[in-house]
Amino acid sequence: MDRLVQAWVEGWVVSRGAAPPVAEPWGWTVDVGTGHHVTRHVLGATNDAVTEPVVRKVAGAVTGAGVWLKVFADPALVAPWLGPGWWIDPEPGFLMTAPLTDAPPGAAPDGYRTRTWSRGGVVRTMIVAPDGSLAARGQIAPTGATAVVDQIETSPAHRRRGLGALVMRTLHRAAAEEGARTGVLGATPQGRALYESLGWRVESSLTSAKFTGDTQG
């Protein structure tokens, strides 16, 4: 299994409060426990190590709606291997990594307020706008030498002010202070540019697919 995928799985379950991952011959099964996200299967291979027979086997065993499949390869490659009943996110995700440092994150813009706290093994930070509304937020789950960044958001009205970068630098420092040396995350195409500007690099594409049970589509 790819060590970065394992680190991502271990940190993600802490960040989301999901059940401990169950090791499978092909990766991990994680019970999440919500109606739209009951369980997820995460394949442990990346890039050229992802094979059609394994994807078909795992996907073919899924029969319940709300089960997700995460495959670290491009959706254009993976889509033909999935049977009917699967919705595939048309935009590829990205598995990314970066070294973490405890460098000071800097100050928020005038009028904005930052609050950072830790609870249940997860460090969260939020930036409040001058009017008291949420401007940006994010969280990170350190699990030893690695830490998973998760749920980075900037409200549309407050974008292009460096708030996303400030959230990331704050989380970098918090995880580094707890001993983590490498950050791992699953990025959207929109988030990728921000992360790359902060020194993150793409390790693999990521396909996200959800079983809907609609075999007529």
XYZ file of N, CA and C in Angstrom:
651
model
N 0.836 -1.198 0.000
C 0.000 0.000 0.000
C 0.881 1.263 0.000
N 0.406 2.278 -0.687
C 1.150 3.525 -0.717
C 1.093 4.185 0.658
N 2.248 4.571 1.178
C 2.307 5.126 2.543
C 1.566 6.458 2.640
N 1.553 7.241 1.562
C 0.847 8.519 1.607
C -0.664 8.314 1.639
N -1.149 7.305 0.917
C -2.570 6.995 0.969
C -2.947 6.548 2.375
N -2.125 5.719 2.969
C -2.399 5.265 4.332
C -2.426 6.445 5.297
N -1.481 7.364 5.150
C -1.457 8.548 6.012
C -2.708 9.390 5.811
N -3.155 9.510 4.566
C -4.361 10.283 4.281
C -5.583 9.630 4.922
N -5.692 8.321 4.799
C -6.822 7.606 5.398
C -6.819 7.770 6.915
N -5.666 7.574 7.526
C -5.586 7.651 8.989
C -5.927 9.045 9.503
N -5.469 10.077 8.804
C -5.775 11.433 9.236
C -7.195 11.843 8.934
N -7.725 11.387 7.803
C -9.089 11.753 7.417
C -10.106 11.220 8.420
N -9.932 9.984 8.880
C -10.914 9.428 9.821
C -10.887 10.189 11.144
N -9.724 10.678 11.545
C -9.648 11.495 12.760
C -10.342 12.833 12.528
N -10.062 13.442 11.377
C -10.642 14.742 11.067
C -12.158 14.695 11.005
N -12.710 13.619 10.428
C -14.159 13.539 10.240
C -14.878 12.754 11.331
N -14.149 12.179 12.266
C -14.795 11.393 13.300
C -15.383 10.103 12.771
N -14.781 9.555 11.726
C -15.256 8.305 11.144
C -14.713 7.118 11.929
N -15.228 5.929 11.607
C -14.765 4.715 12.273
C -13.323 4.404 11.877
N -12.587 3.702 12.729
C -11.221 3.313 12.369
C -11.218 2.532 11.060
N -10.243 2.775 10.182
C -10.210 2.074 8.896
C -9.962 0.582 9.065
N -10.616 -0.195 8.230
C -10.434 -1.641 8.217
C -9.546 -1.997 7.027
N -8.428 -2.654 7.276
C -7.503 -3.010 6.202
C -8.104 -4.089 5.309
N -7.958 -3.901 4.007
C -8.412 -4.857 3.003
C -7.213 -5.261 2.146
N -7.295 -6.343 1.392
C -6.180 -6.713 0.514
C -5.834 -5.625 -0.503
N -6.822 -4.796 -0.841
C -6.639 -3.759 -1.862
C -6.571 -2.342 -1.286
N -6.735 -2.181 0.031
C -6.738 -0.837 0.606
C -7.432 -0.798 1.944
N -8.440 0.093 2.090
C -9.127 0.257 3.367
C -10.610 0.515 3.157
N -11.409 0.041 4.090
C -12.828 0.376 4.167
C -13.035 1.247 5.400
N -13.752 2.345 5.222
C -14.015 3.283 6.311
C -15.516 3.498 6.424
N -16.084 3.207 7.575
C -17.492 3.504 7.830
C -17.618 4.946 8.309
N -18.460 5.708 7.610
C -18.639 7.129 7.917
C -19.955 7.358 8.652
N -21.025 6.706 8.187
C -22.255 6.708 8.965
C -23.223 7.828 8.719
N -23.236 8.412 7.513
C -24.274 9.374 7.166
C -25.038 8.845 5.953
N -26.226 9.386 5.721
C -27.055 8.873 4.649
C -26.440 8.998 3.274
N -25.759 10.114 3.028
C -25.159 10.323 1.713
C -23.722 9.808 1.641
N -23.206 9.369 2.767
C -21.823 8.868 2.805
C -21.758 7.774 3.876
N -22.271 6.611 3.505
C -22.375 5.520 4.468
C -20.996 4.929 4.761
N -20.317 4.556 3.703
C -19.009 3.900 3.779
C -18.165 4.382 2.616
N -16.858 4.327 2.774
C -15.980 4.592 1.628
C -14.925 3.501 1.534
N -14.622 3.137 0.300
C -13.546 2.205 0.009
C -12.408 3.005 -0.630
N -11.230 2.898 -0.063
C -10.073 3.635 -0.556
C -9.032 2.639 -1.055
N -8.744 2.688 -2.343
C -7.733 1.792 -2.882
C -6.339 2.286 -2.489
N -5.478 1.349 -2.142
C -4.169 1.721 -1.615
C -3.105 2.012 -2.651
N -3.377 1.725 -3.919
C -2.390 1.953 -4.975
C -2.534 3.357 -5.546
N -1.481 3.838 -6.206
C -1.516 5.142 -6.864
C -0.921 5.041 -8.258
N -1.384 5.958 -9.119
C -0.807 6.122 -10.453
C -0.760 4.806 -11.230
N 0.407 4.427 -11.728
C 0.516 3.234 -12.578
C 0.245 1.938 -11.836
N 0.269 1.969 -10.513
C -0.001 0.759 -9.733
C -1.494 0.449 -9.621
N -2.355 1.390 -10.035
C -3.799 1.161 -10.049
C -4.133 0.263 -11.234
N -4.860 -0.829 -10.988
C -5.157 -1.782 -12.059
C -6.657 -1.963 -12.259
N -7.037 -2.235 -13.472
C -8.446 -2.422 -13.815
C -9.100 -3.570 -13.055
N -8.464 -4.750 -12.947
C -9.134 -5.847 -12.240
C -9.481 -5.517 -10.789
N -8.594 -4.811 -10.097
C -8.864 -4.472 -8.701
C -10.014 -3.472 -8.603
N -9.993 -2.445 -9.444
C -11.076 -1.461 -9.417
C -12.410 -2.127 -9.715
N -12.441 -2.973 -10.729
C -13.690 -3.655 -11.089
C -14.170 -4.558 -9.949
N -13.242 -5.235 -9.284
C -13.619 -6.137 -8.199
C -14.233 -5.371 -7.035
N -13.593 -4.295 -6.623
C -14.096 -3.526 -5.485
C -15.425 -2.856 -5.835
N -15.474 -2.216 -7.007
C -16.704 -1.529 -7.411
C -17.846 -2.517 -7.615
N -17.543 -3.680 -8.160
C -18.577 -4.662 -8.446
C -19.202 -5.274 -7.214
N -18.509 -5.201 -6.089
C -19.033 -5.765 -4.842
C -19.951 -4.799 -4.104
N -20.032 -3.550 -4.563
C -20.865 -2.541 -3.897
C -22.306 -2.665 -4.383
N -23.236 -2.744 -3.459
C -24.654 -2.863 -3.813
C -25.541 -1.815 -3.140
N -24.996 -1.079 -2.180
C -25.798 -0.115 -1.429
C -25.528 1.317 -1.826
N -26.593 2.105 -1.966
C -26.443 3.524 -2.283
C -25.737 4.251 -1.146
N -24.951 5.271 -1.516
C -24.250 6.064 -0.519
C -22.866 5.563 -0.187
N -22.384 4.555 -0.926
C -21.024 4.054 -0.743
C -20.117 4.759 -1.743
N -18.980 5.254 -1.256
C -18.018 5.971 -2.093
C -16.805 5.103 -2.389
N -16.180 5.396 -3.523
C -14.943 4.743 -3.920
C -13.917 5.812 -4.240
N -12.735 5.694 -3.654
C -11.646 6.626 -3.900
C -10.506 5.868 -4.577
N -10.144 6.320 -5.765
C -9.099 5.669 -6.553
C -8.076 6.717 -6.962
N -6.824 6.468 -6.691
C -5.782 7.462 -6.955
C -5.241 7.334 -8.371
N -6.136 7.687 -9.301
C -5.827 7.732 -10.721
C -6.823 8.679 -11.372
N -6.580 9.067 -12.615
C -7.422 10.043 -13.294
C -8.815 9.474 -13.586
N -9.868 10.287 -13.412
C -11.227 9.807 -13.691
C -11.405 9.274 -15.114
N -10.693 9.842 -16.073
C -10.817 9.367 -17.453
C -10.355 7.923 -17.589
N -9.419 7.527 -16.746
C -8.934 6.144 -16.752
C -9.870 5.231 -15.983
N -10.333 5.698 -14.838
C -11.107 4.855 -13.928
C -12.550 4.673 -14.376
N -13.162 5.707 -14.954
C -14.594 5.673 -15.279
C -15.027 4.447 -16.075
N -14.308 4.052 -17.109
C -14.762 2.883 -17.876
C -14.717 1.575 -17.092
N -14.033 1.550 -15.969
C -13.909 0.334 -15.160
C -15.058 0.173 -14.169
N -15.862 1.215 -14.007
C -16.974 1.160 -13.061
C -18.244 0.757 -13.780
N -19.037 -0.046 -13.144
C -20.269 -0.511 -13.755
C -21.388 0.495 -13.625
N -22.601 0.115 -14.030
C -23.756 1.009 -13.913
C -24.073 1.290 -12.448
N -24.669 2.452 -12.226
C -25.046 2.825 -10.872
C -24.036 3.708 -10.171
N -22.925 4.038 -10.855
C -21.891 4.879 -10.248
C -21.946 6.292 -10.809
N -21.955 7.281 -9.898
C -21.756 8.673 -10.282
C -20.288 9.001 -10.068
N -19.669 9.615 -11.066
C -18.245 9.928 -10.986
C -18.070 11.431 -11.043
N -17.370 11.981 -10.076
C -17.076 13.410 -10.091
C -16.277 13.718 -11.357
N -16.785 14.601 -12.227
C -16.086 14.870 -13.484
C -14.765 15.612 -13.307
N -14.603 16.251 -12.169
C -13.356 16.970 -11.913
C -12.400 16.080 -11.119
N -11.168 15.930 -11.588
C -10.227 15.105 -10.836
C -9.805 15.789 -9.545
N -9.598 14.981 -8.524
C -8.979 15.495 -7.310
C -7.486 15.223 -7.377
N -6.780 15.608 -6.335
C -5.332 15.433 -6.319
C -4.869 15.088 -4.909
N -4.021 14.076 -4.812
C -3.347 13.772 -3.564
C -2.083 14.618 -3.525
N -1.941 15.453 -2.485
C -0.827 16.398 -2.420
C -0.107 16.277 -1.084
N 1.177 16.635 -1.098
C 1.977 16.611 0.122
C 2.838 17.872 0.206
N 3.289 18.166 1.422
C 4.181 19.305 1.635
C 4.921 19.126 2.952
N 6.142 19.634 3.054
C 6.809 19.657 4.351
C 6.148 20.686 5.249
N 6.049 20.392 6.536
C 5.428 21.301 7.491
C 6.493 21.980 8.335
N 6.328 23.264 8.571
C 7.247 24.007 9.431
C 6.442 24.783 10.461
N 7.140 25.219 11.509
C 6.476 26.009 12.551
C 6.701 27.499 12.362
N 6.882 27.915 11.104
C 7.063 29.341 10.826
C 5.800 30.109 11.216
N 5.944 31.330 11.731
C 4.767 32.120 12.098
C 3.852 32.324 10.898
N 2.544 32.179 11.085
C 1.627 32.275 9.941
C 1.366 33.686 9.457
N 1.661 34.683 10.291
C 1.361 36.059 9.932
C 0.042 36.514 10.533
N -0.254 37.783 10.345
C -1.454 38.380 10.947
C -2.608 38.425 9.949
N -3.811 38.429 10.471
C -5.004 38.579 9.634
C -5.120 40.026 9.163
N -5.789 40.277 8.039
C -5.997 41.660 7.591
C -6.741 42.473 8.638
N -6.604 43.765 8.524
C -7.275 44.659 9.476
C -8.773 44.366 9.536
N -9.280 44.255 10.746
C -10.701 44.029 10.957
C -11.089 42.575 11.067
N -10.200 41.675 10.648
C -10.477 40.243 10.726
C -9.903 39.663 12.018
N -10.534 38.603 12.504
C -10.091 37.964 13.742
C -9.873 36.479 13.505
N -8.753 35.948 14.033
C -8.426 34.533 13.888
C -8.567 33.827 15.222
N -9.141 32.624 15.200
C -9.255 31.786 16.396
C -8.838 30.374 16.016
N -7.944 29.796 16.828
C -7.457 28.441 16.579
C -7.581 27.624 17.857
N -8.079 26.373 17.733
C -8.225 25.532 18.912
C -8.085 24.070 18.521
N -7.855 23.221 19.524
C -7.706 21.786 19.301
C -8.737 21.028 20.133
N -9.366 20.029 19.500
C -10.357 19.224 20.197
C -10.406 17.850 19.534
N -10.288 16.798 20.337
C -10.388 15.446 19.810
C -9.339 15.088 18.790
N -8.142 15.634 18.933
C -7.069 15.318 18.004
C -7.087 16.118 16.719
N -8.009 17.077 16.601
C -8.125 17.898 15.396
C -7.903 19.359 15.759
N -7.039 20.025 15.007
C -6.813 21.461 15.187
C -7.662 22.205 14.162
N -8.444 23.146 14.622
C -9.292 23.933 13.741
C -8.914 25.404 13.851
N -9.038 26.101 12.734
C -8.832 27.544 12.762
C -9.934 28.205 11.954
N -10.362 29.366 12.406
C -11.377 30.126 11.699
C -10.978 31.593 11.657
N -11.395 32.261 10.598
C -11.173 33.698 10.475
C -12.538 34.356 10.368
N -12.798 35.275 11.271
C -14.082 35.963 11.333
C -13.954 37.326 10.659
N -14.924 37.648 9.815
C -14.924 38.917 9.089
C -15.267 40.076 10.019
N -15.008 41.311 9.587
C -15.327 42.472 10.425
C -16.788 42.531 10.855
N -17.711 41.982 10.044
C -19.127 42.032 10.420
C -19.550 40.848 11.279
N -18.595 39.969 11.626
C -18.892 38.832 12.480
C -19.219 37.553 11.750
N -19.287 37.583 10.423
C -19.574 36.379 9.651
C -18.298 35.572 9.438
N -18.472 34.316 9.014
C -17.318 33.450 8.769
C -16.668 33.815 7.451
N -15.375 34.097 7.495
C -14.638 34.456 6.285
C -13.863 33.270 5.721
N -13.265 32.469 6.608
C -12.484 31.316 6.151
C -12.312 30.349 7.311
N -12.035 29.094 6.974
C -11.842 28.082 8.014
C -11.057 26.908 7.443
N -10.617 26.024 8.338
C -9.966 24.785 7.931
C -9.578 24.000 9.157
N -9.148 22.757 8.945
C -8.737 21.915 10.063
C -7.633 20.970 9.629
N -6.915 20.423 10.622
C -5.819 19.509 10.343
C -5.785 18.460 11.449
N -5.493 17.222 11.050
C -5.453 16.106 11.996
C -4.048 15.505 11.998
N -3.221 15.848 12.979
C -1.899 15.235 13.082
C -2.016 13.797 13.582
N -1.310 12.884 12.934
C -1.286 11.480 13.374
C 0.158 10.995 13.329
N 0.967 11.528 14.225
C 2.377 11.167 14.242
C 3.189 12.059 13.325
N 3.925 11.446 12.409
C 4.810 12.207 11.530
C 4.075 12.904 10.401
N 2.808 12.529 10.172
C 2.035 13.163 9.109
C 0.788 13.821 9.683
N 0.211 14.726 8.898
C -1.011 15.422 9.308
C -1.852 15.680 8.072
N -3.151 15.467 8.193
C -4.057 15.627 7.054
C -4.828 16.936 7.167
N -4.677 17.766 6.148
C -5.421 19.018 6.048
C -6.784 18.718 5.440
N -7.821 19.385 5.957
C -9.176 19.006 5.563
C -10.106 20.211 5.622
N -11.093 20.223 4.736
C -12.199 21.187 4.761
C -11.735 22.641 4.808
N -10.842 22.987 3.898
C -10.409 24.382 3.767
C -11.468 25.146 2.974
N -11.977 26.216 3.533
C -13.038 26.992 2.884
C -12.795 28.482 3.070
N -13.075 29.242 2.013
C -13.094 30.701 2.105
C -14.420 31.187 1.537
N -15.138 31.969 2.297
C -16.426 32.470 1.829
C -16.232 33.328 0.578
N -17.133 33.225 -0.400
C -16.962 33.953 -1.668
C -16.708 35.447 -1.499
N -17.360 36.064 -0.541
C -17.210 37.509 -0.368
C -15.850 37.910 0.186
N -15.076 36.937 0.638
C -13.801 37.269 1.281
C -12.598 36.631 0.581
N -12.789 36.207 -0.658
C -11.689 35.603 -1.394
C -10.735 36.660 -1.940
N -9.551 36.188 -2.317
C -8.494 37.042 -2.878
C -7.968 38.056 -1.862
N -8.010 37.687 -0.598
C -7.445 38.543 0.448
C -6.380 37.803 1.259
N -5.981 36.640 0.781
C -4.942 35.881 1.468
C -5.426 35.085 2.659
N -6.743 34.968 2.820
C -7.261 34.284 4.005
C -7.040 32.783 3.937
N -7.212 32.186 2.752
C -6.969 30.759 2.616
C -5.527 30.402 2.930
N -4.606 31.235 2.453
C -3.190 31.006 2.744
C -2.903 31.154 4.232
N -3.551 32.116 4.880
C -3.363 32.310 6.312
C -3.881 31.101 7.090
N -5.034 30.582 6.697
C -5.552 29.370 7.336
C -4.555 28.229 7.185
N -4.042 28.030 5.996
C -3.096 26.943 5.757
C -1.825 27.107 6.577
N -1.266 28.291 6.603
C -0.023 28.506 7.366
C -0.262 28.299 8.861
N -1.435 28.690 9.331
C -1.773 28.473 10.738
C -1.839 26.985 11.059
N -2.465 26.224 10.170
C -2.566 24.781 10.375
C -1.210 24.099 10.248
N -0.399 24.550 9.291
C 0.961 24.011 9.155
C 1.703 24.110 10.484
N 1.661 25.294 11.057
C 2.417 25.519 12.294
C 1.866 24.676 13.439
N 0.548 24.615 13.550
C -0.062 23.844 14.639
C 0.338 22.380 14.567
N 0.330 21.798 13.366
C 0.692 20.388 13.222
C 2.177 20.174 13.459
N 2.998 21.099 12.980
C 4.440 20.984 13.190
C 4.783 21.033 14.673
N 4.066 21.863 15.419
C 4.310 21.959 16.852
C 3.932 20.678 17.583
N 3.095 19.844 16.954
C 2.731 18.551 17.538
C 3.599 17.412 17.006
N 4.616 17.757 16.216
C 5.571 16.757 15.751
C 5.390 16.265 14.340
N 4.361 16.714 13.635
C 4.161 16.293 12.246
C 5.172 16.987 11.345
N 5.662 16.252 10.374
C 6.672 16.800 9.465
C 6.193 16.866 8.015
N 5.160 16.086 7.688
C 4.652 16.055 6.317
C 3.151 16.237 6.323
N 2.668 17.148 5.495
C 1.242 17.350 5.341
C 0.723 16.570 4.153
N -0.502 16.074 4.261
C -1.157 15.324 3.193
C -2.578 15.849 3.042
N -3.059 15.960 1.818
C -4.440 16.392 1.618
C -4.964 15.896 0.283
N -6.290 15.878 0.163
C -6.969 15.632 -1.100
C -7.519 16.949 -1.601
N -7.034 17.417 -2.746
C -7.362 18.750 -3.233
C -8.359 18.704 -4.377
N -9.176 19.751 -4.468
C -9.997 19.998 -5.644
C -9.166 20.784 -6.655
N -9.610 20.866 -7.905
C -8.888 21.697 -8.868
C -8.782 23.148 -8.412
N -9.837 23.648 -7.741
C -9.816 25.036 -7.280
C -8.789 25.235 -6.165
N -8.687 24.246 -5.272
C -7.754 24.377 -4.164
C -6.309 24.138 -4.545
N -6.096 23.413 -5.631
C -4.736 23.034 -6.006
C -3.815 24.241 -6.165
N -4.297 25.307 -6.814
C -3.454 26.484 -7.046
C -2.996 27.110 -5.730
N -3.926 27.215 -4.775
C -3.561 27.764 -3.464
C -2.487 26.908 -2.813
N -2.694 25.597 -2.801
C -1.752 24.718 -2.123
C -0.384 24.738 -2.794
N -0.360 24.759 -4.120
C 0.927 24.799 -4.823
C 1.676 26.089 -4.513
N 0.944 27.179 -4.331
C 1.609 28.452 -3.999
C 2.254 28.414 -2.621
N 1.837 27.439 -1.788
C 2.374 27.295 -0.435
C 3.375 26.142 -0.327
N 3.793 25.615 -1.479
C 4.827 24.590 -1.471
C 4.344 23.156 -1.537
N 3.037 22.965 -1.740
C 2.514 21.610 -1.868
C 2.752 21.089 -3.281
N 2.869 19.765 -3.426
C 3.059 19.173 -4.747
C 2.091 18.006 -4.953
N 1.717 17.790 -6.201
C 0.797 16.710 -6.550
C 1.549 15.387 -6.600
N 1.014 14.391 -5.899
C 1.583 13.044 -5.925
C 0.778 12.112 -6.826
N -0.519 12.391 -6.969
C -1.383 11.519 -7.758
C -2.697 12.220 -8.035
N -3.349 11.832 -9.141
C -4.735 12.238 -9.366
C -5.632 11.412 -8.443
N -6.876 11.873 -8.276
C -7.809 11.192 -7.390
C -9.195 11.172 -8.027
N -9.742 9.972 -8.191
C -11.110 9.806 -8.672
C -12.038 9.574 -7.489
N -13.123 10.327 -7.437
C -14.159 10.142 -6.427
C -15.424 9.666 -7.117
N -15.928 8.510 -6.698
C -17.138 7.944 -7.292
C -18.089 7.526 -6.176
N -19.392 7.698 -6.450
C -20.420 7.353 -5.472
C -21.428 6.414 -6.102
N -21.761 5.348 -5.388
C -22.766 4.416 -5.894
C -24.147 4.949 -5.559
N -24.946 5.196 -6.595
C -26.289 5.740 -6.415
C -27.358 4.659 -6.481
N -27.016 3.522 -7.070
C -27.993 2.471 -7.257
C -28.845 2.629 -8.492
N -28.654 3.755 -9.202
C -29.421 4.018 -10.418
C -28.746 3.327 -11.596
N -29.154 2.129 -11.873
C -28.521 1.359 -12.954
C -29.089 1.688 -14.326
N -30.053 2.629 -14.369
C -30.623 3.019 -15.661
C -29.894 4.192 -16.280
N -29.033 4.887 -15.445
C -28.398 6.090 -15.957
C -27.213 5.787 -16.837
